[in-house]
Amino acid sequence: MSKITNICCIGAGYVGGPTMAVIAAKCPHIKVTIVDLNVARIAAWNDENLDNLPVYEPGLDKIVGEARGRNLFFTTEVEKAIDEAQMIFISVNTPTKTYGLGKGKAADLKYIELCARQIAAVAKDDKIVVEKSTLPVRTAEAVRSILDNTGNGVKFQILSNPEFLAEGTAMEDLLAPDRVLIGGDTDPEGVAAIDALVEVYANWIPKERILTTNVWSSELSKLTANAFLAQRVSSINAMSELCEKTGADVSEVARAIGMDSRIGPKFLKASVGFGGSCFQKDILNLVYIAKSYGLDEVADYWEQVIIMNDHQKRRFASNMVKTLYNTVSGKKLAFLGWAFKKDTNDTRESAAIYVADDLLYEQAGIAVYDPKVEEEQILADLNYLGTRSKEENAKGVTTFSDPYDACKDAHAIAVLTEWDEFKGYDWQRIYDNMKKPAFVFDGRNVLDGEYLKSIGFVFQTIGK
Ligand code: UDX
Ligand code: ADP
């Protein structure tokens, strides 16, 4: 394979968009085209006003602004882009199946299969196909089978190149990753394909950080990394409940254990529960795969990480109800934050959705403020759960574009995302305009509890 000069990426989402923007910025000699079936999404990526990009990620607007129209293009012309590219990244969504066999656990690969069929139908010369989306182990085999059996004699090489970027820090993660992982076949054609992708990344990443493995190791490493990270959060969240009973302080415990270099300080923040598009999905996948090989103990072991996370979300909501004199019916409860973490507009699996669902069940009125999430998304998240009708969700939840309005006349505030701006609010003003006693439930351990108590708030946080 000659040097790569033309890349296409199928899927202009949270992974494809930022990743390709960085490749384009760092490799001006490569033409990078991102395609998506979603017309509105492509139009937003092409919007003159960089504030309107469909993905909010600090620093992304600047990089898109520099590369767009030079060697970075967004289009809905999927076939043309596939035809012209030497290397095609598949970066489409792989949600958990909501129907049929493996419902609620296995990944739904219909979008991946569609991509593979589309590539097979269009390709006229040899191509390298790169799996970027998080996928269950052995997906490459399915993609290969579709490509080899439906293509017209064209040779495909399939690589696994899992994404390790975390939303909110995607630019830093992509510009200076801890490592890049590339899995491929071990025969000479496979090695040549791996080398071609290594050369792309080597434009800005030191070679010793680029690991190459076989395809299955690469696919499984992605699931394993996310399972280990999620497990740390569930482990510290499990301790948070014990801290609340015993008088220990979970932040002090986390600090004490994190200084042990064998444990390390990261991913030890107790919270209302982890969210995001990866952790739950990947663990459910791992559980499904383990079960399908008859490894029940392995499956149960990892499933416990999810069970703990569900418990943490539920207990946050039930604690609010209990503290608010066992009834929130008709009360205004203000949510600060809806995104699954700060510095992103992504809400997939956000703890806020589940806390809101529980509180709506108790007939609370919920007032949401999030600096980057729109009302339409908030209602779509609740409607997706399907607990109650769209009309009931719309009646129970109101969205505000001003945090002070969201908190006005509220009985309580719940902090569900750790947005930095929350710390800088005029909390005296918020207090003055709330019902008394005024409660704050900090699900992210971000506010200064002592200060809030000195104003008059009743303050509760996780693990203290
Ligand atoms: C994760 C992985 O980190 C990334 O490598 C992978 O590619 C995709 O999945 P992401 O989901 O974007 O990234 O965010 P992450 O920073 O991992 O946070 C996941 C969830 O865990 C968030 O809801 C976050 O608030 C929560 N979390 C994280 C905690 O509750 N406590 C912590 O200490 C760390
Ligand atoms: P991720 O977080 O994995 O990037 P997203 O849902 O943000 O997930 O993005 C995936 C994108 O892939 C969506 O914009 C969706 O429209 C797009 N997509 C899914 N299937 C196809 C397809 N066959 N061809 C082109 N785009 C697709």
CSV table of N, CA, C and O in Angstrom, one decimal, residues 159-265:
chain,number,residue,atom,x,y,z
A,159,LEU,N,-8.4,-3.4,10.2
A,159,LEU,CA,-7.7,-3.0,11.4
A,159,LEU,C,-8.6,-2.6,12.6
A,159,LEU,O,-9.7,-2.1,12.3
A,160,SER,N,-8.2,-2.9,13.8
A,160,SER,CA,-8.9,-2.4,14.9
A,160,SER,C,-8.1,-1.3,15.6
A,160,SER,O,-6.9,-1.5,15.8
A,161,ASN,N,-8.7,-0.1,15.7
A,161,ASN,CA,-7.9,1.0,16.3
A,161,ASN,C,-8.8,1.7,17.3
A,161,ASN,O,-9.4,2.8,17.0
A,162,PRO,N,-9.0,1.1,18.5
A,162,PRO,CA,-10.0,1.6,19.4
A,162,PRO,C,-9.7,3.0,19.9
A,162,PRO,O,-8.5,3.4,20.0
A,163,GLU,N,-10.8,3.7,20.2
A,163,GLU,CA,-10.7,5.1,20.7
A,163,GLU,C,-10.6,5.1,22.2
A,163,GLU,O,-11.4,4.6,22.8
A,164,PHE,N,-9.6,5.9,22.7
A,164,PHE,CA,-9.5,6.0,24.1
A,164,PHE,C,-9.7,7.4,24.6
A,164,PHE,O,-9.5,7.7,25.8
A,165,LEU,N,-10.2,8.3,23.7
A,165,LEU,CA,-10.4,9.7,24.1
A,165,LEU,C,-11.6,9.7,25.1
A,165,LEU,O,-12.6,8.9,25.0
A,166,ALA,N,-11.5,10.6,26.1
A,166,ALA,CA,-12.6,10.8,27.0
A,166,ALA,C,-13.3,12.1,26.6
A,166,ALA,O,-12.6,13.1,26.3
A,167,GLU,N,-14.6,12.2,26.6
A,167,GLU,CA,-15.2,13.4,26.2
A,167,GLU,C,-14.9,14.5,27.2
A,167,GLU,O,-14.7,14.2,28.4
A,168,GLY,N,-14.9,15.7,26.7
A,168,GLY,CA,-14.5,16.8,27.6
A,168,GLY,C,-13.0,17.1,27.6
A,168,GLY,O,-12.6,18.2,27.8
A,169,THR,N,-12.2,16.1,27.3
A,169,THR,CA,-10.8,16.3,27.2
A,169,THR,C,-10.3,15.6,25.9
A,169,THR,O,-9.1,15.3,25.8
A,170,ALA,N,-11.2,15.5,24.9
A,170,ALA,CA,-10.9,14.8,23.7
A,170,ALA,C,-9.7,15.4,22.9
A,170,ALA,O,-8.8,14.6,22.4
A,171,MET,N,-9.6,16.7,22.9
A,171,MET,CA,-8.5,17.3,22.1
A,171,MET,C,-7.2,16.9,22.8
A,171,MET,O,-6.3,16.5,22.1
A,172,GLU,N,-7.1,17.1,24.1
A,172,GLU,CA,-5.8,16.7,24.8
A,172,GLU,C,-5.5,15.3,24.6
A,172,GLU,O,-4.4,14.9,24.3
A,173,ASP,N,-6.5,14.4,24.7
A,173,ASP,CA,-6.3,13.0,24.6
A,173,ASP,C,-5.9,12.6,23.2
A,173,ASP,O,-5.1,11.7,23.0
A,174,LEU,N,-6.4,13.3,22.2
A,174,LEU,CA,-6.0,13.0,20.8
A,174,LEU,C,-4.7,13.5,20.5
A,174,LEU,O,-3.9,12.9,19.7
A,175,LEU,N,-4.4,14.7,21.0
A,175,LEU,CA,-3.1,15.4,20.6
A,175,LEU,C,-1.9,14.7,21.3
A,175,LEU,O,-0.8,14.6,20.7
A,176,ALA,N,-2.1,14.2,22.5
A,176,ALA,CA,-1.0,13.6,23.3
A,176,ALA,C,-1.6,12.4,24.0
A,176,ALA,O,-1.7,12.3,25.2
A,177,PRO,N,-1.9,11.3,23.3
A,177,PRO,CA,-2.5,10.1,23.9
A,177,PRO,C,-1.5,9.4,24.7
A,177,PRO,O,-0.3,9.4,24.4
A,178,ASP,N,-1.9,8.7,25.8
A,178,ASP,CA,-1.0,7.8,26.5
A,178,ASP,C,-0.5,6.7,25.6
A,178,ASP,O,0.6,6.3,25.6
A,179,ARG,N,-1.4,6.2,24.7
A,179,ARG,CA,-1.0,5.2,23.7
A,179,ARG,C,-2.1,5.2,22.6
A,179,ARG,O,-3.2,5.6,22.8
A,180,VAL,N,-1.6,4.7,21.4
A,180,VAL,CA,-2.5,4.4,20.3
A,180,VAL,C,-2.4,2.9,20.1
A,180,VAL,O,-1.3,2.4,20.1
A,181,LEU,N,-3.5,2.3,19.9
A,181,LEU,CA,-3.5,0.8,19.8
A,181,LEU,C,-4.0,0.4,18.4
A,181,LEU,O,-5.1,0.9,17.9
A,182,ILE,N,-3.2,-0.4,17.7
A,182,ILE,CA,-3.6,-0.8,16.3
A,182,ILE,C,-3.5,-2.3,16.3
A,182,ILE,O,-2.4,-2.9,16.5
A,183,GLY,N,-4.7,-3.0,16.0
A,183,GLY,CA,-4.6,-4.4,15.8
A,183,GLY,C,-4.9,-4.8,14.4
A,183,GLY,O,-5.6,-4.1,13.7
A,184,GLY,N,-4.1,-5.8,13.9
A,184,GLY,CA,-4.3,-6.2,12.6
A,184,GLY,C,-3.8,-7.6,12.3
A,184,GLY,O,-3.3,-8.3,13.3
A,185,ASP,N,-4.0,-8.1,11.1
A,185,ASP,CA,-3.5,-9.5,10.8
A,185,ASP,C,-2.0,-9.6,10.9
A,185,ASP,O,-1.3,-8.6,10.7
A,186,THR,N,-1.5,-10.8,11.1
A,186,THR,CA,-0.1,-10.9,11.2
A,186,THR,C,0.6,-11.4,9.9
A,186,THR,O,1.8,-11.5,9.9
A,187,ASP,N,-0.2,-11.6,8.9
A,187,ASP,CA,0.5,-11.9,7.6
A,187,ASP,C,1.1,-10.6,6.9
A,187,ASP,O,0.8,-9.5,7.4
A,188,PRO,N,1.9,-10.7,5.9
A,188,PRO,CA,2.5,-9.6,5.3
A,188,PRO,C,1.6,-8.4,4.9
A,188,PRO,O,1.9,-7.3,5.1
A,189,GLU,N,0.4,-8.8,4.3
A,189,GLU,CA,-0.6,-7.7,4.0
A,189,GLU,C,-1.1,-7.0,5.2
A,189,GLU,O,-1.3,-5.8,5.2
A,190,GLY,N,-1.3,-7.8,6.2
A,190,GLY,CA,-1.8,-7.2,7.5
A,190,GLY,C,-0.8,-6.3,8.1
A,190,GLY,O,-1.1,-5.2,8.5
A,191,VAL,N,0.4,-6.7,8.1
A,191,VAL,CA,1.5,-5.9,8.7
A,191,VAL,C,1.7,-4.6,7.9
A,191,VAL,O,1.8,-3.5,8.4
A,192,ALA,N,1.5,-4.7,6.5
A,192,ALA,CA,1.6,-3.5,5.7
A,192,ALA,C,0.5,-2.5,6.0
A,192,ALA,O,0.7,-1.3,6.1
A,193,ALA,N,-0.7,-3.1,6.3
A,193,ALA,CA,-1.8,-2.2,6.6
A,193,ALA,C,-1.6,-1.5,8.0
A,193,ALA,O,-1.8,-0.3,8.1
A,194,ILE,N,-1.1,-2.3,8.9
A,194,ILE,CA,-0.8,-1.7,10.2
A,194,ILE,C,0.2,-0.6,10.1
A,194,ILE,O,0.1,0.5,10.6
A,195,ASP,N,1.3,-0.9,9.3
A,195,ASP,CA,2.3,0.1,9.1
A,195,ASP,C,1.8,1.4,8.5
A,195,ASP,O,2.2,2.5,8.9
A,196,ALA,N,0.8,1.3,7.6
A,196,ALA,CA,0.2,2.4,6.9
A,196,ALA,C,-0.5,3.3,7.9
A,196,ALA,O,-0.3,4.6,7.9
A,197,LEU,N,-1.2,2.7,8.9
A,197,LEU,CA,-1.9,3.5,9.9
A,197,LEU,C,-0.9,4.0,10.9
A,197,LEU,O,-1.0,5.2,11.4
A,198,VAL,N,0.2,3.2,11.3
A,198,VAL,CA,1.2,3.7,12.2
A,198,VAL,C,1.8,5.0,11.6
A,198,VAL,O,2.0,6.0,12.3
A,199,GLU,N,2.1,5.0,10.3
A,199,GLU,CA,2.7,6.2,9.7
A,199,GLU,C,1.8,7.4,9.8
A,199,GLU,O,2.3,8.6,9.9
A,200,VAL,N,0.5,7.3,9.7
A,200,VAL,CA,-0.4,8.4,9.9
A,200,VAL,C,-0.3,9.0,11.3
A,200,VAL,O,0.0,10.2,11.5
A,201,TYR,N,-0.4,8.1,12.3
A,201,TYR,CA,-0.2,8.6,13.7
A,201,TYR,C,1.1,9.2,14.0
A,201,TYR,O,1.3,10.1,14.8
A,202,ALA,N,2.2,8.6,13.3
A,202,ALA,CA,3.5,9.0,13.6
A,202,ALA,C,3.8,10.4,13.2
A,202,ALA,O,4.8,11.0,13.6
A,203,ASN,N,2.9,11.1,12.5
A,203,ASN,CA,3.0,12.5,12.2
A,203,ASN,C,3.0,13.4,13.5
A,203,ASN,O,3.5,14.5,13.4
A,204,TRP,N,2.4,12.9,14.6
A,204,TRP,CA,2.5,13.7,15.8
A,204,TRP,C,2.7,12.9,17.1
A,204,TRP,O,2.8,13.4,18.1
A,205,ILE,N,2.6,11.5,17.0
A,205,ILE,CA,2.7,10.7,18.2
A,205,ILE,C,4.0,10.0,18.2
A,205,ILE,O,4.4,9.3,17.2
A,206,PRO,N,4.8,10.0,19.3
A,206,PRO,CA,6.1,9.2,19.3
A,206,PRO,C,5.8,7.8,19.0
A,206,PRO,O,4.8,7.2,19.6
A,207,LYS,N,6.7,7.1,18.2
A,207,LYS,CA,6.4,5.7,17.8
A,207,LYS,C,6.3,4.8,19.0
A,207,LYS,O,5.6,3.8,18.9
A,208,GLU,N,7.0,5.1,20.1
A,208,GLU,CA,7.0,4.1,21.2
A,208,GLU,C,5.6,4.1,21.9
A,208,GLU,O,5.3,3.2,22.7
A,209,ARG,N,4.8,5.1,21.6
A,209,ARG,CA,3.4,5.1,22.1
A,209,ARG,C,2.4,4.4,21.2
A,209,ARG,O,1.2,4.4,21.5
A,210,ILE,N,2.9,4.0,20.1
A,210,ILE,CA,1.9,3.3,19.1
A,210,ILE,C,2.1,1.8,19.3
A,210,ILE,O,3.2,1.3,18.9
A,211,LEU,N,1.2,1.1,19.9
A,211,LEU,CA,1.3,-0.3,20.1
A,211,LEU,C,0.6,-1.1,19.0
A,211,LEU,O,-0.5,-0.7,18.5
A,212,THR,N,1.2,-2.2,18.5
A,212,THR,CA,0.5,-3.0,17.6
A,212,THR,C,0.3,-4.4,18.1
A,212,THR,O,1.1,-4.9,18.8
A,213,THR,N,-0.9,-5.0,17.9
A,213,THR,CA,-1.3,-6.3,18.4
A,213,THR,C,-2.1,-7.0,17.3
A,213,THR,O,-2.3,-6.5,16.3
A,214,ASN,N,-2.5,-8.2,17.7
A,214,ASN,CA,-3.5,-8.9,16.8
A,214,ASN,C,-4.8,-8.2,17.0
A,214,ASN,O,-5.1,-7.5,17.9
A,215,VAL,N,-5.7,-8.5,16.1
A,215,VAL,CA,-7.0,-7.8,16.1
A,215,VAL,C,-7.8,-8.1,17.4
A,215,VAL,O,-8.4,-7.1,17.9
A,216,TRP,N,-7.8,-9.3,17.8
A,216,TRP,CA,-8.7,-9.7,19.0
A,216,TRP,C,-8.1,-9.0,20.2
A,216,TRP,O,-8.9,-8.6,21.1
A,217,SER,N,-6.8,-8.9,20.4
A,217,SER,CA,-6.2,-8.3,21.6
A,217,SER,C,-6.7,-6.8,21.6
A,217,SER,O,-7.0,-6.3,22.6
A,218,SER,N,-6.6,-6.2,20.4
A,218,SER,CA,-7.0,-4.8,20.3
A,218,SER,C,-8.4,-4.6,20.7
A,218,SER,O,-8.7,-3.7,21.5
A,219,GLU,N,-9.3,-5.4,20.1
A,219,GLU,CA,-10.7,-5.2,20.4
A,219,GLU,C,-11.0,-5.5,21.9
A,219,GLU,O,-11.7,-4.7,22.6
A,220,LEU,N,-10.4,-6.5,22.5
A,220,LEU,CA,-10.7,-6.8,23.9
A,220,LEU,C,-10.0,-5.8,24.8
A,220,LEU,O,-10.6,-5.5,25.9
A,221,SER,N,-8.9,-5.2,24.4
A,221,SER,CA,-8.2,-4.2,25.3
A,221,SER,C,-9.1,-3.0,25.5
A,221,SER,O,-9.1,-2.4,26.6
A,222,LYS,N,-9.9,-2.6,24.5
A,222,LYS,CA,-10.8,-1.5,24.6
A,222,LYS,C,-11.8,-1.8,25.7
A,222,LYS,O,-12.1,-1.0,26.6
A,223,LEU,N,-12.5,-2.9,25.6
A,223,LEU,CA,-13.5,-3.3,26.6
A,223,LEU,C,-12.9,-3.4,28.0
A,223,LEU,O,-13.5,-3.0,29.0
A,224,THR,N,-11.7,-4.0,28.0
A,224,THR,CA,-11.0,-4.2,29.3
A,224,THR,C,-10.7,-2.8,30.0
A,224,THR,O,-10.9,-2.6,31.2
A,225,ALA,N,-10.1,-1.9,29.2
A,225,ALA,CA,-9.8,-0.6,29.7
A,225,ALA,C,-11.0,0.1,30.3
A,225,ALA,O,-11.0,0.6,31.5
A,226,ASN,N,-12.1,0.1,29.6
A,226,ASN,CA,-13.3,0.7,30.1
A,226,ASN,C,-13.9,0.0,31.3
A,226,ASN,O,-14.4,0.6,32.3
A,227,ALA,N,-13.8,-1.3,31.3
A,227,ALA,CA,-14.3,-2.1,32.5
A,227,ALA,C,-13.5,-1.8,33.7
A,227,ALA,O,-14.0,-1.6,34.8
A,228,PHE,N,-12.2,-1.7,33.6
A,228,PHE,CA,-11.3,-1.4,34.7
A,228,PHE,C,-11.6,0.1,35.2
A,228,PHE,O,-11.6,0.3,36.4
A,229,LEU,N,-11.8,1.0,34.3
A,229,LEU,CA,-12.0,2.4,34.7
A,229,LEU,C,-13.4,2.5,35.5
A,229,LEU,O,-13.5,3.1,36.5
A,230,ALA,N,-14.4,1.8,34.9
A,230,ALA,CA,-15.7,1.9,35.5
A,230,ALA,C,-15.7,1.2,36.9
A,230,ALA,O,-16.3,1.6,37.8
A,231,GLN,N,-14.9,0.1,36.9
A,231,GLN,CA,-14.8,-0.6,38.2
A,231,GLN,C,-14.2,0.3,39.3
A,231,GLN,O,-14.6,0.2,40.4
A,232,ARG,N,-13.3,1.1,39.0
A,232,ARG,CA,-12.7,2.0,40.0
A,232,ARG,C,-13.8,3.0,40.5
A,232,ARG,O,-13.9,3.2,41.7
A,233,VAL,N,-14.6,3.5,39.6
A,233,VAL,CA,-15.7,4.4,40.0
A,233,VAL,C,-16.7,3.6,40.9
A,233,VAL,O,-17.1,4.1,41.9
A,234,SER,N,-17.1,2.4,40.5
A,234,SER,CA,-18.0,1.7,41.3
A,234,SER,C,-17.4,1.3,42.6
A,234,SER,O,-18.1,1.3,43.7
A,235,SER,N,-16.1,1.0,42.6
A,235,SER,CA,-15.5,0.7,43.9
A,235,SER,C,-15.5,1.8,44.9
A,235,SER,O,-15.8,1.7,46.1
A,236,ILE,N,-15.1,3.0,44.4
A,236,ILE,CA,-15.1,4.2,45.3
A,236,ILE,C,-16.6,4.6,45.7
A,236,ILE,O,-16.8,5.0,46.8
A,237,ASN,N,-17.5,4.4,44.7
A,237,ASN,CA,-18.9,4.7,45.1
A,237,ASN,C,-19.4,3.7,46.1
A,237,ASN,O,-20.2,4.1,47.0
A,238,ALA,N,-19.0,2.4,46.1
A,238,ALA,CA,-19.4,1.5,47.1
A,238,ALA,C,-18.9,1.9,48.5
A,238,ALA,O,-19.6,1.9,49.5
A,239,MET,N,-17.6,2.4,48.5
A,239,MET,CA,-17.0,2.9,49.7
A,239,MET,C,-17.8,4.2,50.2
A,239,MET,O,-17.9,4.5,51.4
A,240,SER,N,-18.3,5.0,49.3
A,240,SER,CA,-19.0,6.2,49.6
A,240,SER,C,-20.2,6.0,50.6
A,240,SER,O,-20.4,6.7,51.5
A,241,GLU,N,-20.9,4.9,50.3
A,241,GLU,CA,-22.1,4.6,51.1
A,241,GLU,C,-21.6,4.2,52.5
A,241,GLU,O,-22.2,4.6,53.5
A,242,LEU,N,-20.5,3.4,52.5
A,242,LEU,CA,-20.0,3.0,53.8
A,242,LEU,C,-19.5,4.2,54.6
A,242,LEU,O,-19.7,4.3,55.8
A,243,CYS,N,-18.9,5.1,53.9
A,243,CYS,CA,-18.4,6.4,54.6
A,243,CYS,C,-19.5,7.1,55.2
A,243,CYS,O,-19.4,7.6,56.4
A,244,GLU,N,-20.6,7.2,54.5
A,244,GLU,CA,-21.8,8.0,55.0
A,244,GLU,C,-22.2,7.4,56.4
A,244,GLU,O,-22.7,8.0,57.3
A,245,LYS,N,-22.2,6.0,56.5
A,245,LYS,CA,-22.6,5.4,57.7
A,245,LYS,C,-21.6,5.5,58.8
A,245,LYS,O,-22.0,5.5,60.0
A,246,THR,N,-20.3,5.5,58.5
A,246,THR,CA,-19.3,5.4,59.5
A,246,THR,C,-18.7,6.7,60.0
A,246,THR,O,-18.0,6.7,61.0
A,247,GLY,N,-19.0,7.7,59.2
A,247,GLY,CA,-18.3,9.0,59.6
A,247,GLY,C,-17.0,9.2,58.9
A,247,GLY,O,-16.3,10.2,59.1
A,248,ALA,N,-16.6,8.3,58.0
A,248,ALA,CA,-15.4,8.5,57.2
A,248,ALA,C,-15.8,9.5,56.1
A,248,ALA,O,-17.0,9.7,55.8
A,249,ASP,N,-14.7,10.1,55.5
A,249,ASP,CA,-15.0,11.0,54.4
A,249,ASP,C,-14.4,10.4,53.1
A,249,ASP,O,-13.1,10.2,53.1
A,250,VAL,N,-15.2,10.2,52.1
A,250,VAL,CA,-14.7,9.4,50.9
A,250,VAL,C,-13.6,10.2,50.2
A,250,VAL,O,-12.7,9.5,49.6
A,251,SER,N,-13.6,11.5,50.2
A,251,SER,CA,-12.5,12.2,49.6
A,251,SER,C,-11.2,12.0,50.3
A,251,SER,O,-10.1,11.8,49.6
A,252,GLU,N,-11.2,11.9,51.6
A,252,GLU,CA,-10.0,11.6,52.4
A,252,GLU,C,-9.6,10.2,52.1
A,252,GLU,O,-8.4,9.9,52.0
A,253,VAL,N,-10.5,9.3,52.0
A,253,VAL,CA,-10.1,7.9,51.8
A,253,VAL,C,-9.5,7.8,50.4
A,253,VAL,O,-8.5,7.2,50.2
A,254,ALA,N,-10.1,8.5,49.4
A,254,ALA,CA,-9.6,8.4,48.0
A,254,ALA,C,-8.2,9.0,47.9
A,254,ALA,O,-7.3,8.4,47.3
A,255,ARG,N,-8.0,10.1,48.7
A,255,ARG,CA,-6.7,10.7,48.7
A,255,ARG,C,-5.6,9.8,49.3
A,255,ARG,O,-4.5,9.6,48.7
A,256,ALA,N,-6.0,9.1,50.4
A,256,ALA,CA,-5.1,8.3,51.1
A,256,ALA,C,-4.8,7.0,50.2
A,256,ALA,O,-3.6,6.7,50.1
A,257,ILE,N,-5.7,6.5,49.6
A,257,ILE,CA,-5.4,5.3,48.8
A,257,ILE,C,-4.7,5.6,47.5
A,257,ILE,O,-3.9,4.9,47.0
A,258,GLY,N,-5.1,6.8,46.9
A,258,GLY,CA,-4.5,7.2,45.7
A,258,GLY,C,-3.0,7.5,45.7
A,258,GLY,O,-2.3,7.5,44.7
A,259,MET,N,-2.5,7.8,46.9
A,259,MET,CA,-1.1,8.1,47.0
A,259,MET,C,-0.3,6.8,47.0
A,259,MET,O,1.0,6.9,46.9
A,260,ASP,N,-0.9,5.7,47.1
A,260,ASP,CA,-0.2,4.4,46.9
A,260,ASP,C,0.0,4.3,45.4
A,260,ASP,O,-1.0,4.2,44.7
A,261,SER,N,1.3,4.3,45.0
A,261,SER,CA,1.5,4.3,43.6
A,261,SER,C,1.0,3.1,42.9
A,261,SER,O,0.8,3.1,41.7
A,262,ARG,N,0.7,2.0,43.6
A,262,ARG,CA,0.1,0.8,43.0
A,262,ARG,C,-1.3,1.1,42.6
A,262,ARG,O,-1.9,0.5,41.7
A,263,ILE,N,-2.0,2.0,43.4
A,263,ILE,CA,-3.4,2.3,43.1
A,263,ILE,C,-3.5,3.5,42.2
A,263,ILE,O,-4.2,3.5,41.2
A,264,GLY,N,-2.8,4.6,42.5
A,264,GLY,CA,-2.8,5.8,41.7
A,264,GLY,C,-4.0,6.7,42.0
A,264,GLY,O,-5.0,6.2,42.5
A,265,PRO,N,-3.9,8.0,41.7
A,265,PRO,CA,-4.9,8.9,42.2
A,265,PRO,C,-6.1,9.1,41.2
A,265,PRO,O,-7.1,9.7,41.6
